[in-house]
C-alpha cells in the first residue's frame, strides 16, 4: 500500500525548464561556450553543477569559477520564477488527491535548496510538503536514486511504499532505481517516446492523476 508521494519540482510542479534553458544559454554564451537550446534540453534533470563542470572540462573559459557560474545561472532562474510564478497544470489537484488519500508528501529535486524554497514560496505551495530534499550536496544527482532514498528515509517509509512523480527521464530512472512506484508527466514534445514505458503510469498532465493511481 502506498504511504507517501514524493514529487520532483522543475518541470513537474514549476514550469521552470524554459527558464533554466534561457539562463544557461545567456551565461554560457557570455563565457564563449558553444551551446544550443537543444543542448540544454538534453541535460534536463541533471544537476546544474554537473552541467557546468562538463562544459568547463570540454570547452573551458576565462574568469569565473564553476561555482560562480552555477550561482549566476541559479540567480537568473530564481529571478524568472519569482516574476512569472509558472505553476504547471494540475499541481493543486495532485496535492489535494494525495492529502485525500492520506499520503505523506515530500519533494526530491536536483535543484539547490535556494531554488526549491524560492519556487515553492513563489507558487504558494510550500506548506503542502512535509519535507524537501535536494541532491545539491550529494555525491551523485539524478539518475542516482540517493535523493529519493533520502526522502523516503526522512519520512520513515520504505521506498517500496512510496510513489514518485516525475517529468524527466533522468528523474524517472532515479525513482525506479529507488524501487518506487512511478508516475511520469513528460513534456508534450517528447511524450511519444518509447522510453517512458518503464514508468508505471504516464500522464499528459497532473490533472489526469486519480486516487486509484495513488492507492495501487
PDB file of C-alpha atoms in Angstrom:
ATOM      1  CA  UNK A   1       0.000   0.000   0.000  1.00  0.00           C
ATOM      2  CA  UNK A   2       1.378   3.403  -0.989  1.00  0.00           C
ATOM      3  CA  UNK A   3       2.032   5.598   2.054  1.00  0.00           C
ATOM      4  CA  UNK A   4       3.869   8.597   0.593  1.00  0.00           C
ATOM      5  CA  UNK A   5       4.029  10.706  -2.548  1.00  0.00           C
ATOM      6  CA  UNK A   6       7.394  12.208  -3.455  1.00  0.00           C
ATOM      7  CA  UNK A   7       7.351  14.943  -6.081  1.00  0.00           C
ATOM      8  CA  UNK A   8      10.063  16.226  -8.360  1.00  0.00           C
ATOM      9  CA  UNK A   9       9.918  20.014  -8.802  1.00  0.00           C
ATOM     10  CA  UNK A  10      11.344  21.532 -12.003  1.00  0.00           C
ATOM     11  CA  UNK A  11       9.167  20.687 -14.975  1.00  0.00           C
ATOM     12  CA  UNK A  12       6.573  18.900 -12.831  1.00  0.00           C
ATOM     13  CA  UNK A  13       5.363  21.478 -10.301  1.00  0.00           C
ATOM     14  CA  UNK A  14       7.098  24.536 -11.681  1.00  0.00           C
ATOM     15  CA  UNK A  15       7.309  25.263 -15.407  1.00  0.00           C
ATOM     16  CA  UNK A  16      10.903  26.354 -14.926  1.00  0.00           C
ATOM     17  CA  UNK A  17      12.659  24.298 -17.578  1.00  0.00           C
ATOM     18  CA  UNK A  18      12.457  27.130 -20.167  1.00  0.00           C
ATOM     19  CA  UNK A  19      13.995  29.446 -17.551  1.00  0.00           C
ATOM     20  CA  UNK A  20      16.875  27.008 -16.951  1.00  0.00           C
ATOM     21  CA  UNK A  21      17.399  26.848 -20.702  1.00  0.00           C
ATOM     22  CA  UNK A  22      17.368  30.639 -21.051  1.00  0.00           C
ATOM     23  CA  UNK A  23      19.704  31.129 -18.090  1.00  0.00           C
ATOM     24  CA  UNK A  24      22.187  28.529 -19.318  1.00  0.00           C
ATOM     25  CA  UNK A  25      22.219  29.998 -22.825  1.00  0.00           C
ATOM     26  CA  UNK A  26      22.787  33.550 -21.570  1.00  0.00           C
ATOM     27  CA  UNK A  27      25.509  32.663 -19.060  1.00  0.00           C
ATOM     28  CA  UNK A  28      27.393  30.064 -21.095  1.00  0.00           C
ATOM     29  CA  UNK A  29      27.324  32.114 -24.280  1.00  0.00           C
ATOM     30  CA  UNK A  30      28.654  35.130 -22.334  1.00  0.00           C
ATOM     31  CA  UNK A  31      31.640  32.928 -21.425  1.00  0.00           C
ATOM     32  CA  UNK A  32      32.217  31.894 -25.025  1.00  0.00           C
ATOM     33  CA  UNK A  33      30.843  28.371 -24.560  1.00  0.00           C
ATOM     34  CA  UNK A  34      29.240  26.974 -27.693  1.00  0.00           C
ATOM     35  CA  UNK A  35      25.836  25.704 -26.585  1.00  0.00           C
ATOM     36  CA  UNK A  36      22.415  25.386 -28.219  1.00  0.00           C
ATOM     37  CA  UNK A  37      18.906  25.208 -26.773  1.00  0.00           C
ATOM     38  CA  UNK A  38      18.807  21.530 -27.725  1.00  0.00           C
ATOM     39  CA  UNK A  39      21.900  21.003 -25.572  1.00  0.00           C
ATOM     40  CA  UNK A  40      20.037  22.471 -22.601  1.00  0.00           C
ATOM     41  CA  UNK A  41      17.015  20.272 -23.315  1.00  0.00           C
ATOM     42  CA  UNK A  42      19.187  17.156 -23.489  1.00  0.00           C
ATOM     43  CA  UNK A  43      20.503  17.758 -19.953  1.00  0.00           C
ATOM     44  CA  UNK A  44      17.074  18.239 -18.358  1.00  0.00           C
ATOM     45  CA  UNK A  45      17.010  16.755 -14.849  1.00  0.00           C
ATOM     46  CA  UNK A  46      20.789  16.759 -14.409  1.00  0.00           C
ATOM     47  CA  UNK A  47      22.242  18.797 -11.558  1.00  0.00           C
ATOM     48  CA  UNK A  48      23.487  22.219 -12.680  1.00  0.00           C
ATOM     49  CA  UNK A  49      26.964  21.810 -11.165  1.00  0.00           C
ATOM     50  CA  UNK A  50      27.464  18.657 -13.226  1.00  0.00           C
ATOM     51  CA  UNK A  51      26.426  20.515 -16.383  1.00  0.00           C
ATOM     52  CA  UNK A  52      28.762  23.423 -15.625  1.00  0.00           C
ATOM     53  CA  UNK A  53      31.701  21.100 -14.883  1.00  0.00           C
ATOM     54  CA  UNK A  54      31.062  19.254 -18.149  1.00  0.00           C
ATOM     55  CA  UNK A  55      31.298  22.424 -20.226  1.00  0.00           C
ATOM     56  CA  UNK A  56      34.317  23.650 -18.294  1.00  0.00           C
ATOM     57  CA  UNK A  57      36.169  20.380 -18.937  1.00  0.00           C
ATOM     58  CA  UNK A  58      35.183  20.230 -22.631  1.00  0.00           C
ATOM     59  CA  UNK A  59      35.368  23.912 -23.640  1.00  0.00           C
ATOM     60  CA  UNK A  60      36.693  25.926 -20.697  1.00  0.00           C
ATOM     61  CA  UNK A  61      36.566  29.694 -20.133  1.00  0.00           C
ATOM     62  CA  UNK A  62      38.482  32.526 -18.537  1.00  0.00           C
ATOM     63  CA  UNK A  63      37.206  34.290 -15.418  1.00  0.00           C
ATOM     64  CA  UNK A  64      34.571  32.950 -13.045  1.00  0.00           C
ATOM     65  CA  UNK A  65      34.910  29.595 -11.315  1.00  0.00           C
ATOM     66  CA  UNK A  66      32.460  26.739 -11.849  1.00  0.00           C
ATOM     67  CA  UNK A  67      30.777  27.573  -8.531  1.00  0.00           C
ATOM     68  CA  UNK A  68      30.376  31.198  -9.585  1.00  0.00           C
ATOM     69  CA  UNK A  69      28.884  30.160 -12.932  1.00  0.00           C
ATOM     70  CA  UNK A  70      26.416  27.894 -11.110  1.00  0.00           C
ATOM     71  CA  UNK A  71      25.384  30.838  -8.945  1.00  0.00           C
ATOM     72  CA  UNK A  72      24.962  33.082 -11.988  1.00  0.00           C
ATOM     73  CA  UNK A  73      22.635  30.568 -13.639  1.00  0.00           C
ATOM     74  CA  UNK A  74      20.737  29.846 -10.429  1.00  0.00           C
ATOM     75  CA  UNK A  75      20.172  33.519  -9.613  1.00  0.00           C
ATOM     76  CA  UNK A  76      18.744  34.101 -13.093  1.00  0.00           C
ATOM     77  CA  UNK A  77      16.351  31.153 -12.742  1.00  0.00           C
ATOM     78  CA  UNK A  78      15.188  32.342  -9.301  1.00  0.00           C
ATOM     79  CA  UNK A  79      14.592  35.822 -10.700  1.00  0.00           C
ATOM     80  CA  UNK A  80      12.450  34.478 -13.543  1.00  0.00           C
ATOM     81  CA  UNK A  81      10.463  32.076 -11.346  1.00  0.00           C
ATOM     82  CA  UNK A  82       9.761  34.813  -8.798  1.00  0.00           C
ATOM     83  CA  UNK A  83       8.489  37.133 -11.522  1.00  0.00           C
ATOM     84  CA  UNK A  84       6.406  34.696 -13.568  1.00  0.00           C
ATOM     85  CA  UNK A  85       5.279  32.170 -10.877  1.00  0.00           C
ATOM     86  CA  UNK A  86       4.882  29.423 -13.519  1.00  0.00           C
ATOM     87  CA  UNK A  87       2.852  26.662 -11.865  1.00  0.00           C
ATOM     88  CA  UNK A  88       2.253  23.595 -14.041  1.00  0.00           C
ATOM     89  CA  UNK A  89      -1.333  22.443 -14.683  1.00  0.00           C
ATOM     90  CA  UNK A  90      -2.846  20.072 -12.127  1.00  0.00           C
ATOM     91  CA  UNK A  91      -0.462  20.773  -9.248  1.00  0.00           C
ATOM     92  CA  UNK A  92      -3.111  21.676  -6.670  1.00  0.00           C
ATOM     93  CA  UNK A  93      -5.297  18.826  -7.936  1.00  0.00           C
ATOM     94  CA  UNK A  94      -2.456  16.316  -7.422  1.00  0.00           C
ATOM     95  CA  UNK A  95      -1.508  17.625  -3.977  1.00  0.00           C
ATOM     96  CA  UNK A  96      -5.159  17.583  -2.878  1.00  0.00           C
ATOM     97  CA  UNK A  97      -5.574  13.984  -4.037  1.00  0.00           C
ATOM     98  CA  UNK A  98      -2.503  12.951  -2.065  1.00  0.00           C
ATOM     99  CA  UNK A  99      -3.935  14.534   1.070  1.00  0.00           C
ATOM    100  CA  UNK A 100      -7.309  12.879   0.497  1.00  0.00           C
ATOM    101  CA  UNK A 101      -5.513   9.532   0.140  1.00  0.00           C
ATOM    102  CA  UNK A 102      -3.764  10.203   3.483  1.00  0.00           C
ATOM    103  CA  UNK A 103      -0.339  10.115   1.873  1.00  0.00           C
ATOM    104  CA  UNK A 104       2.679  11.855   3.345  1.00  0.00           C
ATOM    105  CA  UNK A 105       4.032  14.401   0.852  1.00  0.00           C
ATOM    106  CA  UNK A 106       7.692  15.211   0.222  1.00  0.00           C
ATOM    107  CA  UNK A 107       9.838  16.683  -2.515  1.00  0.00           C
ATOM    108  CA  UNK A 108      13.033  15.290  -4.061  1.00  0.00           C
ATOM    109  CA  UNK A 109      14.742  17.633  -6.507  1.00  0.00           C
ATOM    110  CA  UNK A 110      18.068  18.021  -8.257  1.00  0.00           C
ATOM    111  CA  UNK A 111      17.807  21.768  -7.700  1.00  0.00           C
ATOM    112  CA  UNK A 112      19.631  23.600  -4.890  1.00  0.00           C
ATOM    113  CA  UNK A 113      17.593  24.313  -1.739  1.00  0.00           C
ATOM    114  CA  UNK A 114      17.821  28.021  -2.521  1.00  0.00           C
ATOM    115  CA  UNK A 115      15.764  27.476  -5.669  1.00  0.00           C
ATOM    116  CA  UNK A 116      13.446  24.917  -4.060  1.00  0.00           C
ATOM    117  CA  UNK A 117      12.500  27.345  -1.297  1.00  0.00           C
ATOM    118  CA  UNK A 118      12.116  30.292  -3.679  1.00  0.00           C
ATOM    119  CA  UNK A 119       9.980  28.299  -6.127  1.00  0.00           C
ATOM    120  CA  UNK A 120       7.621  26.786  -3.553  1.00  0.00           C
ATOM    121  CA  UNK A 121       7.148  30.172  -1.895  1.00  0.00           C
ATOM    122  CA  UNK A 122       6.541  31.905  -5.247  1.00  0.00           C
ATOM    123  CA  UNK A 123       3.826  29.370  -6.085  1.00  0.00           C
ATOM    124  CA  UNK A 124       2.349  29.405  -2.584  1.00  0.00           C
ATOM    125  CA  UNK A 125       2.631  25.628  -2.143  1.00  0.00           C
ATOM    126  CA  UNK A 126       5.433  25.280   0.426  1.00  0.00           C
ATOM    127  CA  UNK A 127       3.019  24.267   3.206  1.00  0.00           C
ATOM    128  CA  UNK A 128       1.930  21.135   1.317  1.00  0.00           C
ATOM    129  CA  UNK A 129       5.336  19.488   1.738  1.00  0.00           C
ATOM    130  CA  UNK A 130       6.335  17.771   4.944  1.00  0.00           C
ATOM    131  CA  UNK A 131       9.950  17.599   3.802  1.00  0.00           C
ATOM    132  CA  UNK A 132      12.053  18.872   0.905  1.00  0.00           C
ATOM    133  CA  UNK A 133      15.221  17.109  -0.197  1.00  0.00           C
ATOM    134  CA  UNK A 134      17.850  18.425  -2.608  1.00  0.00           C
ATOM    135  CA  UNK A 135      20.558  16.494  -4.444  1.00  0.00           C
ATOM    136  CA  UNK A 136      22.701  19.644  -4.396  1.00  0.00           C
ATOM    137  CA  UNK A 137      25.284  18.389  -1.902  1.00  0.00           C
ATOM    138  CA  UNK A 138      25.048  14.671  -2.636  1.00  0.00           C
ATOM    139  CA  UNK A 139      27.916  12.862  -4.310  1.00  0.00           C
ATOM    140  CA  UNK A 140      25.631  11.934  -7.191  1.00  0.00           C
ATOM    141  CA  UNK A 141      22.498  13.620  -8.512  1.00  0.00           C
ATOM    142  CA  UNK A 142      19.714  12.009 -10.512  1.00  0.00           C
ATOM    143  CA  UNK A 143      19.672   9.469 -12.189  1.00  0.00           C
ATOM    144  CA  UNK A 144      21.307   8.165  -8.991  1.00  0.00           C
ATOM    145  CA  UNK A 145      18.479   7.289  -6.562  1.00  0.00           C
ATOM    146  CA  UNK A 146      20.036   8.815  -3.427  1.00  0.00           C
ATOM    147  CA  UNK A 147      17.813  11.904  -3.226  1.00  0.00           C
ATOM    148  CA  UNK A 148      14.699   9.702  -3.461  1.00  0.00           C
ATOM    149  CA  UNK A 149      16.079   7.264  -0.895  1.00  0.00           C
ATOM    150  CA  UNK A 150      16.831  10.185   1.424  1.00  0.00           C
ATOM    151  CA  UNK A 151      13.274  11.462   1.047  1.00  0.00           C
ATOM    152  CA  UNK A 152      11.817   8.055   1.927  1.00  0.00           C
ATOM    153  CA  UNK A 153      14.170   7.686   4.879  1.00  0.00           C
ATOM    154  CA  UNK A 154      13.270  11.169   6.093  1.00  0.00           C
ATOM    155  CA  UNK A 155       9.607  10.184   6.136  1.00  0.00           C
ATOM    156  CA  UNK A 156      10.398   6.865   7.797  1.00  0.00           C
ATOM    157  CA  UNK A 157       8.726   4.953   4.960  1.00  0.00           C
ATOM    158  CA  UNK A 158      10.283   2.164   2.883  1.00  0.00           C
ATOM    159  CA  UNK A 159      10.849   3.216  -0.759  1.00  0.00           C
ATOM    160  CA  UNK A 160       8.605   0.375  -1.968  1.00  0.00           C
ATOM    161  CA  UNK A 161       5.674   2.137  -0.269  1.00  0.00           C
ATOM    162  CA  UNK A 162       6.337   5.465  -2.000  1.00  0.00           C
ATOM    163  CA  UNK A 163       5.087   6.786  -5.321  1.00  0.00           C
ATOM    164  CA  UNK A 164       7.384   9.192  -7.172  1.00  0.00           C
ATOM    165  CA  UNK A 165       6.056  11.794  -9.597  1.00  0.00           C
ATOM    166  CA  UNK A 166       8.474  12.950 -12.289  1.00  0.00           C
ATOM    167  CA  UNK A 167       8.666  14.708 -15.651  1.00  0.00           C
ATOM    168  CA  UNK A 168      12.181  13.869 -16.887  1.00  0.00           C
ATOM    169  CA  UNK A 169      13.681  10.551 -17.927  1.00  0.00           C
ATOM    170  CA  UNK A 170      16.681  11.225 -15.691  1.00  0.00           C
ATOM    171  CA  UNK A 171      14.365  11.609 -12.706  1.00  0.00           C
ATOM    172  CA  UNK A 172      12.323   8.591 -13.712  1.00  0.00           C
ATOM    173  CA  UNK A 173      15.469   6.441 -13.720  1.00  0.00           C
ATOM    174  CA  UNK A 174      16.313   7.701 -10.224  1.00  0.00           C
ATOM    175  CA  UNK A 175      12.861   6.847  -8.879  1.00  0.00           C
ATOM    176  CA  UNK A 176      12.853   3.408 -10.499  1.00  0.00           C
ATOM    177  CA  UNK A 177      16.323   2.699  -9.103  1.00  0.00           C
ATOM    178  CA  UNK A 178      14.939   3.591  -5.663  1.00  0.00           C
ATOM    179  CA  UNK A 179      12.296   0.873  -6.238  1.00  0.00           C
ATOM    180  CA  UNK A 180       9.406   3.322  -6.052  1.00  0.00           C
ATOM    181  CA  UNK A 181       6.153   3.212  -7.965  1.00  0.00           C
ATOM    182  CA  UNK A 182       6.332   5.932 -10.617  1.00  0.00           C
ATOM    183  CA  UNK A 183       4.130   8.437 -12.380  1.00  0.00           C
ATOM    184  CA  UNK A 184       5.687  10.393 -15.224  1.00  0.00           C
ATOM    185  CA  UNK A 185       4.339  13.512 -16.929  1.00  0.00           C
ATOM    186  CA  UNK A 186       6.705  14.128 -19.868  1.00  0.00           C
ATOM    187  CA  UNK A 187       6.876  17.359 -21.812  1.00  0.00           C
ATOM    188  CA  UNK A 188       4.473  17.234 -24.760  1.00  0.00           C
ATOM    189  CA  UNK A 189       7.328  17.346 -27.291  1.00  0.00           C
ATOM    190  CA  UNK A 190       8.737  14.026 -26.077  1.00  0.00           C
ATOM    191  CA  UNK A 191       5.699  12.228 -24.668  1.00  0.00           C
ATOM    192  CA  UNK A 192       5.500   9.805 -27.612  1.00  0.00           C
ATOM    193  CA  UNK A 193       8.999   8.428 -26.989  1.00  0.00           C
ATOM    194  CA  UNK A 194       9.064   4.709 -26.172  1.00  0.00           C
ATOM    195  CA  UNK A 195      11.429   5.083 -23.219  1.00  0.00           C
ATOM    196  CA  UNK A 196       8.603   6.201 -20.900  1.00  0.00           C
ATOM    197  CA  UNK A 197       7.330   2.616 -20.910  1.00  0.00           C
ATOM    198  CA  UNK A 198       9.447   1.909 -17.823  1.00  0.00           C
ATOM    199  CA  UNK A 199       7.115   4.080 -15.743  1.00  0.00           C
ATOM    200  CA  UNK A 200       4.110   2.533 -14.020  1.00  0.00           C
ATOM    201  CA  UNK A 201       1.844   5.368 -15.148  1.00  0.00           C
ATOM    202  CA  UNK A 202       2.270   8.007 -17.862  1.00  0.00           C
ATOM    203  CA  UNK A 203       0.053  11.110 -17.893  1.00  0.00           C
ATOM    204  CA  UNK A 204      -0.317  14.119 -20.147  1.00  0.00           C
ATOM    205  CA  UNK A 205      -0.907  16.354 -17.126  1.00  0.00           C
ATOM    206  CA  UNK A 206      -1.175  16.108 -13.348  1.00  0.00           C
ATOM    207  CA  UNK A 207      -4.868  16.906 -13.900  1.00  0.00           C
ATOM    208  CA  UNK A 208      -5.231  13.270 -15.023  1.00  0.00           C
ATOM    209  CA  UNK A 209      -4.000  11.863 -11.689  1.00  0.00           C
ATOM    210  CA  UNK A 210      -6.601   9.856  -9.769  1.00  0.00           C
ATOM    211  CA  UNK A 211      -6.900   8.442  -6.251  1.00  0.00           C
ATOM    212  CA  UNK A 212      -6.937   4.943  -7.748  1.00  0.00           C
ATOM    213  CA  UNK A 213      -3.468   5.510  -9.215  1.00  0.00           C
ATOM    214  CA  UNK A 214      -2.179   6.565  -5.809  1.00  0.00           C
ATOM    215  CA  UNK A 215      -3.650   3.575  -3.993  1.00  0.00           C
ATOM    216  CA  UNK A 216      -2.458   0.856  -6.342  1.00  0.00           C
TER     217      UNK A 216
END
